[in-house]
Amino acid sequence: MGKCDGRCTLLVICSLQLVAALQRQVFDFLGYQWAPILANFLHIMAVILGMFGTVQFRFRYLIFYAVWLVLWVGWNSFIICFYLEVGNLSQDRDFLMTFNTSLHRSWWMEHGPGCLVTPVLDSRIAPDDHHVITVSGCLLDYQYIEVLSSAIQILLALFGFVYACYVSKVFQDDEDSFDFIGGFDSYGYQPPQKSSHLQLQPLYTAG
């Protein structure tokens, strides 16, 4: 019963991670955030692999999933530091999220709740094929939306890591106990073999 509960809980966590990652992937595509798009794609693949390992009792797949969650926590921690401009990170000069290929920012910068976008006409600081805008009236600034999204990802990853370790330990214990009773031991049980030497007895009939 404990194993079933752990598997079911892990599947629920993986499902929530999948939904959150797909939602985040959509908004990162809209904002041309290429680095998060790549990271989200790898995360989606790892979560699907973790779900497959949970359903199919694959111990190694769960270990891979747990290791990936550690990297995922590190990546989201970096995103939080980036948007909060911790240390030398600065949104004004570092376009790390787009691999320095464009000037696009987070999609939430212009489409956040309550945000009013006003274009600045005849601006001399705008590069070619770009325009300058001012954003005002936002109920929640875009950087805090990104931070909140990353915090949710970290929270789900921590729960997923704990349950992945627990379920993989249960799988490993079950496998070891099955080996102990001879489930995978070819020498654990030998069926009785028929003798190849048969002794023939003469048959006498009454004449």
JSON list of C-alpha atoms in Angstrom, two decimals:
[
{"chain": "A", "resi": 1, "resn": "MET", "atom": "CA", "xyz": [0.00, 0.00, 0.00]},
{"chain": "A", "resi": 2, "resn": "GLY", "atom": "CA", "xyz": [2.88, 2.37, 0.81]},
{"chain": "A", "resi": 3, "resn": "LYS", "atom": "CA", "xyz": [4.47, 1.74, -2.55]},
{"chain": "A", "resi": 4, "resn": "CYS", "atom": "CA", "xyz": [1.20, 2.44, -4.36]},
{"chain": "A", "resi": 5, "resn": "ASP", "atom": "CA", "xyz": [0.69, 5.67, -2.42]},
{"chain": "A", "resi": 6, "resn": "GLY", "atom": "CA", "xyz": [4.22, 6.81, -3.23]},
{"chain": "A", "resi": 7, "resn": "ARG", "atom": "CA", "xyz": [3.84, 6.04, -6.92]},
{"chain": "A", "resi": 8, "resn": "CYS", "atom": "CA", "xyz": [0.48, 7.79, -7.15]},
{"chain": "A", "resi": 9, "resn": "THR", "atom": "CA", "xyz": [1.82, 10.87, -5.37]},
{"chain": "A", "resi": 10, "resn": "LEU", "atom": "CA", "xyz": [4.88, 10.98, -7.63]},
{"chain": "A", "resi": 11, "resn": "LEU", "atom": "CA", "xyz": [2.68, 10.72, -10.73]},
{"chain": "A", "resi": 12, "resn": "VAL", "atom": "CA", "xyz": [0.58, 13.63, -9.46]},
{"chain": "A", "resi": 13, "resn": "ILE", "atom": "CA", "xyz": [3.72, 15.71, -8.88]},
{"chain": "A", "resi": 14, "resn": "CYS", "atom": "CA", "xyz": [5.05, 14.85, -12.34]},
{"chain": "A", "resi": 15, "resn": "SER", "atom": "CA", "xyz": [1.71, 15.82, -13.88]},
{"chain": "A", "resi": 16, "resn": "LEU", "atom": "CA", "xyz": [1.80, 19.20, -12.12]},
{"chain": "A", "resi": 17, "resn": "GLN", "atom": "CA", "xyz": [5.39, 19.70, -13.28]},
{"chain": "A", "resi": 18, "resn": "LEU", "atom": "CA", "xyz": [4.40, 18.88, -16.84]},
{"chain": "A", "resi": 19, "resn": "VAL", "atom": "CA", "xyz": [1.51, 21.35, -16.83]},
{"chain": "A", "resi": 20, "resn": "ALA", "atom": "CA", "xyz": [3.65, 24.09, -15.26]},
{"chain": "A", "resi": 21, "resn": "ALA", "atom": "CA", "xyz": [6.50, 23.49, -17.73]},
{"chain": "A", "resi": 22, "resn": "LEU", "atom": "CA", "xyz": [4.18, 23.55, -20.77]},
{"chain": "A", "resi": 23, "resn": "GLN", "atom": "CA", "xyz": [2.56, 26.76, -19.56]},
{"chain": "A", "resi": 24, "resn": "ARG", "atom": "CA", "xyz": [5.96, 28.33, -19.03]},
{"chain": "A", "resi": 25, "resn": "GLN", "atom": "CA", "xyz": [7.17, 27.12, -22.42]},
{"chain": "A", "resi": 26, "resn": "VAL", "atom": "CA", "xyz": [4.31, 28.92, -24.18]},
{"chain": "A", "resi": 27, "resn": "PHE", "atom": "CA", "xyz": [5.09, 32.29, -22.60]},
{"chain": "A", "resi": 28, "resn": "ASP", "atom": "CA", "xyz": [8.84, 31.85, -23.17]},
{"chain": "A", "resi": 29, "resn": "PHE", "atom": "CA", "xyz": [8.14, 31.23, -26.86]},
{"chain": "A", "resi": 30, "resn": "LEU", "atom": "CA", "xyz": [6.05, 34.38, -27.01]},
{"chain": "A", "resi": 31, "resn": "GLY", "atom": "CA", "xyz": [8.93, 36.33, -25.48]},
{"chain": "A", "resi": 32, "resn": "TYR", "atom": "CA", "xyz": [11.67, 34.68, -27.61]},
{"chain": "A", "resi": 33, "resn": "GLN", "atom": "CA", "xyz": [13.47, 33.51, -24.49]},
{"chain": "A", "resi": 34, "resn": "TRP", "atom": "CA", "xyz": [15.67, 30.88, -26.13]},
{"chain": "A", "resi": 35, "resn": "ALA", "atom": "CA", "xyz": [17.66, 29.77, -23.10]},
{"chain": "A", "resi": 36, "resn": "PRO", "atom": "CA", "xyz": [14.53, 29.04, -21.00]},
{"chain": "A", "resi": 37, "resn": "ILE", "atom": "CA", "xyz": [12.91, 27.37, -24.03]},
{"chain": "A", "resi": 38, "resn": "LEU", "atom": "CA", "xyz": [15.79, 24.91, -24.26]},
{"chain": "A", "resi": 39, "resn": "ALA", "atom": "CA", "xyz": [15.79, 24.29, -20.52]},
{"chain": "A", "resi": 40, "resn": "ASN", "atom": "CA", "xyz": [12.02, 23.78, -20.48]},
{"chain": "A", "resi": 41, "resn": "PHE", "atom": "CA", "xyz": [12.24, 21.26, -23.30]},
{"chain": "A", "resi": 42, "resn": "LEU", "atom": "CA", "xyz": [14.85, 19.21, -21.44]},
{"chain": "A", "resi": 43, "resn": "HIS", "atom": "CA", "xyz": [12.74, 19.42, -18.29]},
{"chain": "A", "resi": 44, "resn": "ILE", "atom": "CA", "xyz": [9.64, 18.17, -20.09]},
{"chain": "A", "resi": 45, "resn": "MET", "atom": "CA", "xyz": [11.59, 15.19, -21.46]},
{"chain": "A", "resi": 46, "resn": "ALA", "atom": "CA", "xyz": [12.97, 14.38, -17.99]},
{"chain": "A", "resi": 47, "resn": "VAL", "atom": "CA", "xyz": [9.52, 14.57, -16.40]},
{"chain": "A", "resi": 48, "resn": "ILE", "atom": "CA", "xyz": [8.05, 12.25, -19.03]},
{"chain": "A", "resi": 49, "resn": "LEU", "atom": "CA", "xyz": [10.92, 9.84, -18.42]},
{"chain": "A", "resi": 50, "resn": "GLY", "atom": "CA", "xyz": [10.23, 10.01, -14.68]},
{"chain": "A", "resi": 51, "resn": "MET", "atom": "CA", "xyz": [6.56, 9.24, -15.22]},
{"chain": "A", "resi": 52, "resn": "PHE", "atom": "CA", "xyz": [7.48, 6.29, -17.44]},
{"chain": "A", "resi": 53, "resn": "GLY", "atom": "CA", "xyz": [9.89, 4.99, -14.82]},
{"chain": "A", "resi": 54, "resn": "THR", "atom": "CA", "xyz": [7.23, 5.30, -12.14]},
{"chain": "A", "resi": 55, "resn": "VAL", "atom": "CA", "xyz": [4.62, 3.40, -14.12]},
{"chain": "A", "resi": 56, "resn": "GLN", "atom": "CA", "xyz": [6.99, 0.73, -15.44]},
{"chain": "A", "resi": 57, "resn": "PHE", "atom": "CA", "xyz": [8.96, 0.24, -12.18]},
{"chain": "A", "resi": 58, "resn": "ARG", "atom": "CA", "xyz": [12.22, 1.42, -13.80]},
{"chain": "A", "resi": 59, "resn": "PHE", "atom": "CA", "xyz": [14.68, 2.25, -11.03]},
{"chain": "A", "resi": 60, "resn": "ARG", "atom": "CA", "xyz": [17.32, 3.86, -13.25]},
{"chain": "A", "resi": 61, "resn": "TYR", "atom": "CA", "xyz": [14.85, 6.21, -14.92]},
{"chain": "A", "resi": 62, "resn": "LEU", "atom": "CA", "xyz": [13.82, 7.55, -11.53]},
{"chain": "A", "resi": 63, "resn": "ILE", "atom": "CA", "xyz": [17.45, 8.12, -10.58]},
{"chain": "A", "resi": 64, "resn": "PHE", "atom": "CA", "xyz": [17.98, 10.10, -13.80]},
{"chain": "A", "resi": 65, "resn": "TYR", "atom": "CA", "xyz": [14.82, 12.10, -13.06]},
{"chain": "A", "resi": 66, "resn": "ALA", "atom": "CA", "xyz": [16.01, 12.87, -9.53]},
{"chain": "A", "resi": 67, "resn": "VAL", "atom": "CA", "xyz": [19.44, 14.00, -10.77]},
{"chain": "A", "resi": 68, "resn": "TRP", "atom": "CA", "xyz": [17.82, 16.25, -13.35]},
{"chain": "A", "resi": 69, "resn": "LEU", "atom": "CA", "xyz": [15.66, 17.87, -10.66]},
{"chain": "A", "resi": 70, "resn": "VAL", "atom": "CA", "xyz": [18.82, 18.96, -8.86]},
{"chain": "A", "resi": 71, "resn": "LEU", "atom": "CA", "xyz": [19.99, 20.70, -12.04]},
{"chain": "A", "resi": 72, "resn": "TRP", "atom": "CA", "xyz": [16.50, 22.14, -12.53]},
{"chain": "A", "resi": 73, "resn": "VAL", "atom": "CA", "xyz": [16.54, 23.69, -9.07]},
{"chain": "A", "resi": 74, "resn": "GLY", "atom": "CA", "xyz": [19.90, 25.26, -9.86]},
{"chain": "A", "resi": 75, "resn": "TRP", "atom": "CA", "xyz": [18.62, 26.69, -13.14]},
{"chain": "A", "resi": 76, "resn": "ASN", "atom": "CA", "xyz": [15.53, 28.21, -11.58]},
{"chain": "A", "resi": 77, "resn": "SER", "atom": "CA", "xyz": [17.62, 29.63, -8.75]},
{"chain": "A", "resi": 78, "resn": "PHE", "atom": "CA", "xyz": [19.73, 31.35, -11.41]},
{"chain": "A", "resi": 79, "resn": "ILE", "atom": "CA", "xyz": [16.58, 32.79, -13.05]},
{"chain": "A", "resi": 80, "resn": "ILE", "atom": "CA", "xyz": [15.45, 34.18, -9.71]},
{"chain": "A", "resi": 81, "resn": "CYS", "atom": "CA", "xyz": [18.85, 35.81, -9.16]},
{"chain": "A", "resi": 82, "resn": "PHE", "atom": "CA", "xyz": [18.84, 37.13, -12.73]},
{"chain": "A", "resi": 83, "resn": "TYR", "atom": "CA", "xyz": [15.49, 38.89, -12.50]},
{"chain": "A", "resi": 84, "resn": "LEU", "atom": "CA", "xyz": [16.22, 40.22, -9.02]},
{"chain": "A", "resi": 85, "resn": "GLU", "atom": "CA", "xyz": [19.64, 41.39, -10.28]},
{"chain": "A", "resi": 86, "resn": "VAL", "atom": "CA", "xyz": [21.60, 39.64, -7.58]},
{"chain": "A", "resi": 87, "resn": "GLY", "atom": "CA", "xyz": [25.33, 40.29, -7.67]},
{"chain": "A", "resi": 88, "resn": "ASN", "atom": "CA", "xyz": [26.65, 41.36, -11.07]},
{"chain": "A", "resi": 89, "resn": "LEU", "atom": "CA", "xyz": [23.60, 40.18, -13.00]},
{"chain": "A", "resi": 90, "resn": "SER", "atom": "CA", "xyz": [21.76, 43.01, -14.73]},
{"chain": "A", "resi": 91, "resn": "GLN", "atom": "CA", "xyz": [18.76, 42.91, -17.04]},
{"chain": "A", "resi": 92, "resn": "ASP", "atom": "CA", "xyz": [19.80, 46.19, -18.65]},
{"chain": "A", "resi": 93, "resn": "ARG", "atom": "CA", "xyz": [23.00, 44.92, -20.22]},
{"chain": "A", "resi": 94, "resn": "ASP", "atom": "CA", "xyz": [22.79, 41.13, -20.13]},
{"chain": "A", "resi": 95, "resn": "PHE", "atom": "CA", "xyz": [20.45, 39.39, -22.57]},
{"chain": "A", "resi": 96, "resn": "LEU", "atom": "CA", "xyz": [21.30, 35.94, -21.36]},
{"chain": "A", "resi": 97, "resn": "MET", "atom": "CA", "xyz": [17.81, 34.57, -21.85]},
{"chain": "A", "resi": 98, "resn": "THR", "atom": "CA", "xyz": [17.95, 35.15, -25.62]},
{"chain": "A", "resi": 99, "resn": "PHE", "atom": "CA", "xyz": [21.56, 33.99, -26.08]},
{"chain": "A", "resi": 100, "resn": "ASN", "atom": "CA", "xyz": [22.30, 37.64, -26.88]},
{"chain": "A", "resi": 101, "resn": "THR", "atom": "CA", "xyz": [20.53, 37.30, -30.26]},
{"chain": "A", "resi": 102, "resn": "SER", "atom": "CA", "xyz": [17.79, 39.88, -29.72]},
{"chain": "A", "resi": 103, "resn": "LEU", "atom": "CA", "xyz": [16.54, 42.64, -27.43]},
{"chain": "A", "resi": 104, "resn": "HIS", "atom": "CA", "xyz": [13.37, 40.81, -26.46]},
{"chain": "A", "resi": 105, "resn": "ARG", "atom": "CA", "xyz": [12.48, 40.56, -22.80]},
{"chain": "A", "resi": 106, "resn": "SER", "atom": "CA", "xyz": [9.97, 38.54, -20.88]},
{"chain": "A", "resi": 107, "resn": "TRP", "atom": "CA", "xyz": [6.48, 38.39, -22.44]},
{"chain": "A", "resi": 108, "resn": "TRP", "atom": "CA", "xyz": [5.08, 39.54, -19.12]},
{"chain": "A", "resi": 109, "resn": "MET", "atom": "CA", "xyz": [6.89, 42.85, -19.42]},
{"chain": "A", "resi": 110, "resn": "GLU", "atom": "CA", "xyz": [4.21, 44.21, -21.77]},
{"chain": "A", "resi": 111, "resn": "HIS", "atom": "CA", "xyz": [1.35, 41.84, -20.96]},
{"chain": "A", "resi": 112, "resn": "GLY", "atom": "CA", "xyz": [1.38, 41.73, -17.19]},
{"chain": "A", "resi": 113, "resn": "PRO", "atom": "CA", "xyz": [-1.81, 42.28, -15.19]},
{"chain": "A", "resi": 114, "resn": "GLY", "atom": "CA", "xyz": [-2.91, 45.90, -15.47]},
{"chain": "A", "resi": 115, "resn": "CYS", "atom": "CA", "xyz": [0.06, 46.97, -17.61]},
{"chain": "A", "resi": 116, "resn": "LEU", "atom": "CA", "xyz": [-0.43, 49.94, -19.93]},
{"chain": "A", "resi": 117, "resn": "VAL", "atom": "CA", "xyz": [1.98, 50.07, -22.87]},
{"chain": "A", "resi": 118, "resn": "THR", "atom": "CA", "xyz": [2.70, 53.41, -24.50]},
{"chain": "A", "resi": 119, "resn": "PRO", "atom": "CA", "xyz": [4.96, 53.61, -27.58]},
{"chain": "A", "resi": 120, "resn": "VAL", "atom": "CA", "xyz": [7.58, 56.34, -27.66]},
{"chain": "A", "resi": 121, "resn": "LEU", "atom": "CA", "xyz": [7.59, 57.94, -31.10]},
{"chain": "A", "resi": 122, "resn": "ASP", "atom": "CA", "xyz": [10.69, 59.32, -32.80]},
{"chain": "A", "resi": 123, "resn": "SER", "atom": "CA", "xyz": [13.07, 57.82, -30.26]},
{"chain": "A", "resi": 124, "resn": "ARG", "atom": "CA", "xyz": [16.73, 58.02, -31.26]},
{"chain": "A", "resi": 125, "resn": "ILE", "atom": "CA", "xyz": [17.85, 55.27, -28.88]},
{"chain": "A", "resi": 126, "resn": "ALA", "atom": "CA", "xyz": [15.88, 52.53, -30.60]},
{"chain": "A", "resi": 127, "resn": "PRO", "atom": "CA", "xyz": [17.90, 50.20, -32.85]},
{"chain": "A", "resi": 128, "resn": "ASP", "atom": "CA", "xyz": [16.72, 49.38, -36.37]},
{"chain": "A", "resi": 129, "resn": "ASP", "atom": "CA", "xyz": [13.46, 47.39, -36.56]},
{"chain": "A", "resi": 130, "resn": "HIS", "atom": "CA", "xyz": [12.78, 48.09, -32.87]},
{"chain": "A", "resi": 131, "resn": "HIS", "atom": "CA", "xyz": [10.63, 50.56, -31.00]},
{"chain": "A", "resi": 132, "resn": "VAL", "atom": "CA", "xyz": [10.78, 52.07, -27.56]},
{"chain": "A", "resi": 133, "resn": "ILE", "atom": "CA", "xyz": [7.85, 51.71, -25.18]},
{"chain": "A", "resi": 134, "resn": "THR", "atom": "CA", "xyz": [6.97, 52.73, -21.68]},
{"chain": "A", "resi": 135, "resn": "VAL", "atom": "CA", "xyz": [5.08, 50.37, -19.39]},
{"chain": "A", "resi": 136, "resn": "SER", "atom": "CA", "xyz": [3.08, 51.66, -16.46]},
{"chain": "A", "resi": 137, "resn": "GLY", "atom": "CA", "xyz": [0.24, 50.70, -14.16]},
{"chain": "A", "resi": 138, "resn": "CYS", "atom": "CA", "xyz": [1.29, 47.07, -13.68]},
{"chain": "A", "resi": 139, "resn": "LEU", "atom": "CA", "xyz": [-0.24, 45.39, -10.67]},
{"chain": "A", "resi": 140, "resn": "LEU", "atom": "CA", "xyz": [2.79, 43.09, -10.54]},
{"chain": "A", "resi": 141, "resn": "ASP", "atom": "CA", "xyz": [6.05, 43.77, -12.34]},
{"chain": "A", "resi": 142, "resn": "TYR", "atom": "CA", "xyz": [7.19, 41.18, -14.87]},
{"chain": "A", "resi": 143, "resn": "GLN", "atom": "CA", "xyz": [10.33, 40.25, -12.96]},
{"chain": "A", "resi": 144, "resn": "TYR", "atom": "CA", "xyz": [8.28, 39.22, -9.94]},
{"chain": "A", "resi": 145, "resn": "ILE", "atom": "CA", "xyz": [6.02, 37.11, -12.15]},
{"chain": "A", "resi": 146, "resn": "GLU", "atom": "CA", "xyz": [9.11, 35.32, -13.47]},
{"chain": "A", "resi": 147, "resn": "VAL", "atom": "CA", "xyz": [10.45, 34.91, -9.94]},
{"chain": "A", "resi": 148, "resn": "LEU", "atom": "CA", "xyz": [7.12, 33.47, -8.78]},
{"chain": "A", "resi": 149, "resn": "SER", "atom": "CA", "xyz": [7.09, 31.03, -11.70]},
{"chain": "A", "resi": 150, "resn": "SER", "atom": "CA", "xyz": [10.61, 29.84, -10.88]},
{"chain": "A", "resi": 151, "resn": "ALA", "atom": "CA", "xyz": [9.74, 29.51, -7.19]},
{"chain": "A", "resi": 152, "resn": "ILE", "atom": "CA", "xyz": [6.82, 27.23, -8.09]},
{"chain": "A", "resi": 153, "resn": "GLN", "atom": "CA", "xyz": [9.14, 25.14, -10.26]},
{"chain": "A", "resi": 154, "resn": "ILE", "atom": "CA", "xyz": [11.61, 24.80, -7.38]},
{"chain": "A", "resi": 155, "resn": "LEU", "atom": "CA", "xyz": [8.85, 23.79, -4.96]},
{"chain": "A", "resi": 156, "resn": "LEU", "atom": "CA", "xyz": [7.54, 21.08, -7.30]},
{"chain": "A", "resi": 157, "resn": "ALA", "atom": "CA", "xyz": [11.08, 19.89, -7.98]},
{"chain": "A", "resi": 158, "resn": "LEU", "atom": "CA", "xyz": [11.82, 19.49, -4.28]},
{"chain": "A", "resi": 159, "resn": "PHE", "atom": "CA", "xyz": [8.69, 17.39, -3.75]},
{"chain": "A", "resi": 160, "resn": "GLY", "atom": "CA", "xyz": [9.47, 15.40, -6.88]},
{"chain": "A", "resi": 161, "resn": "PHE", "atom": "CA", "xyz": [13.03, 14.72, -5.73]},
{"chain": "A", "resi": 162, "resn": "VAL", "atom": "CA", "xyz": [11.91, 13.43, -2.34]},
{"chain": "A", "resi": 163, "resn": "TYR", "atom": "CA", "xyz": [9.27, 11.12, -3.77]},
{"chain": "A", "resi": 164, "resn": "ALA", "atom": "CA", "xyz": [11.53, 9.96, -6.60]},
{"chain": "A", "resi": 165, "resn": "CYS", "atom": "CA", "xyz": [14.15, 8.87, -4.07]},
{"chain": "A", "resi": 166, "resn": "TYR", "atom": "CA", "xyz": [11.49, 7.17, -1.94]},
{"chain": "A", "resi": 167, "resn": "VAL", "atom": "CA", "xyz": [9.86, 5.29, -4.81]},
{"chain": "A", "resi": 168, "resn": "SER", "atom": "CA", "xyz": [13.19, 4.24, -6.32]},
{"chain": "A", "resi": 169, "resn": "LYS", "atom": "CA", "xyz": [14.25, 2.90, -2.91]},
{"chain": "A", "resi": 170, "resn": "VAL", "atom": "CA", "xyz": [11.03, 0.86, -2.73]},
{"chain": "A", "resi": 171, "resn": "PHE", "atom": "CA", "xyz": [11.63, -0.47, -6.24]},
{"chain": "A", "resi": 172, "resn": "GLN", "atom": "CA", "xyz": [15.20, -1.43, -5.36]},
{"chain": "A", "resi": 173, "resn": "ASP", "atom": "CA", "xyz": [14.14, -3.19, -2.15]},
{"chain": "A", "resi": 174, "resn": "ASP", "atom": "CA", "xyz": [11.49, -5.16, -4.02]},
{"chain": "A", "resi": 175, "resn": "GLU", "atom": "CA", "xyz": [14.00, -6.16, -6.67]},
{"chain": "A", "resi": 176, "resn": "ASP", "atom": "CA", "xyz": [16.54, -7.28, -4.07]},
{"chain": "A", "resi": 177, "resn": "SER", "atom": "CA", "xyz": [13.93, -9.33, -2.22]},
{"chain": "A", "resi": 178, "resn": "PHE", "atom": "CA", "xyz": [12.81, -10.94, -5.46]},
{"chain": "A", "resi": 179, "resn": "ASP", "atom": "CA", "xyz": [16.40, -11.87, -6.24]},
{"chain": "A", "resi": 180, "resn": "PHE", "atom": "CA", "xyz": [16.78, -13.32, -2.74]},
{"chain": "A", "resi": 181, "resn": "ILE", "atom": "CA", "xyz": [13.90, -15.76, -3.14]},
{"chain": "A", "resi": 182, "resn": "GLY", "atom": "CA", "xyz": [15.20, -16.88, -6.51]},
{"chain": "A", "resi": 183, "resn": "GLY", "atom": "CA", "xyz": [13.03, -14.80, -8.81]},
{"chain": "A", "resi": 184, "resn": "PHE", "atom": "CA", "xyz": [15.94, -14.00, -11.10]},
{"chain": "A", "resi": 185, "resn": "ASP", "atom": "CA", "xyz": [18.26, -16.79, -10.01]},
{"chain": "A", "resi": 186, "resn": "SER", "atom": "CA", "xyz": [18.49, -19.49, -12.63]},
{"chain": "A", "resi": 187, "resn": "TYR", "atom": "CA", "xyz": [19.86, -21.88, -10.01]},
{"chain": "A", "resi": 188, "resn": "GLY", "atom": "CA", "xyz": [17.13, -21.23, -7.45]},
{"chain": "A", "resi": 189, "resn": "TYR", "atom": "CA", "xyz": [14.87, -23.96, -8.76]},
{"chain": "A", "resi": 190, "resn": "GLN", "atom": "CA", "xyz": [15.69, -26.99, -10.82]},
{"chain": "A", "resi": 191, "resn": "PRO", "atom": "CA", "xyz": [12.82, -29.12, -12.09]},
{"chain": "A", "resi": 192, "resn": "PRO", "atom": "CA", "xyz": [13.21, -32.88, -11.77]},
{"chain": "A", "resi": 193, "resn": "GLN", "atom": "CA", "xyz": [14.99, -34.24, -14.77]},
{"chain": "A", "resi": 194, "resn": "LYS", "atom": "CA", "xyz": [14.07, -37.42, -16.46]},
{"chain": "A", "resi": 195, "resn": "SER", "atom": "CA", "xyz": [16.70, -40.09, -16.54]},
{"chain": "A", "resi": 196, "resn": "SER", "atom": "CA", "xyz": [18.07, -40.88, -19.96]},
{"chain": "A", "resi": 197, "resn": "HIS", "atom": "CA", "xyz": [18.83, -44.47, -18.94]},
{"chain": "A", "resi": 198, "resn": "LEU", "atom": "CA", "xyz": [15.78, -46.65, -18.91]},
{"chain": "A", "resi": 199, "resn": "GLN", "atom": "CA", "xyz": [15.99, -50.23, -17.67]},
{"chain": "A", "resi": 200, "resn": "LEU", "atom": "CA", "xyz": [13.97, -52.61, -19.81]},
{"chain": "A", "resi": 201, "resn": "GLN", "atom": "CA", "xyz": [12.32, -55.59, -18.12]},
{"chain": "A", "resi": 202, "resn": "PRO", "atom": "CA", "xyz": [11.29, -58.69, -20.07]},
{"chain": "A", "resi": 203, "resn": "LEU", "atom": "CA", "xyz": [7.58, -59.25, -20.42]},
{"chain": "A", "resi": 204, "resn": "TYR", "atom": "CA", "xyz": [6.34, -62.82, -19.85]},
{"chain": "A", "resi": 205, "resn": "THR", "atom": "CA", "xyz": [2.97, -63.99, -21.11]},
{"chain": "A", "resi": 206, "resn": "ALA", "atom": "CA", "xyz": [1.20, -67.22, -20.29]},
{"chain": "A", "resi": 207, "resn": "GLY", "atom": "CA", "xyz": [1.51, -69.65, -23.22]}
]
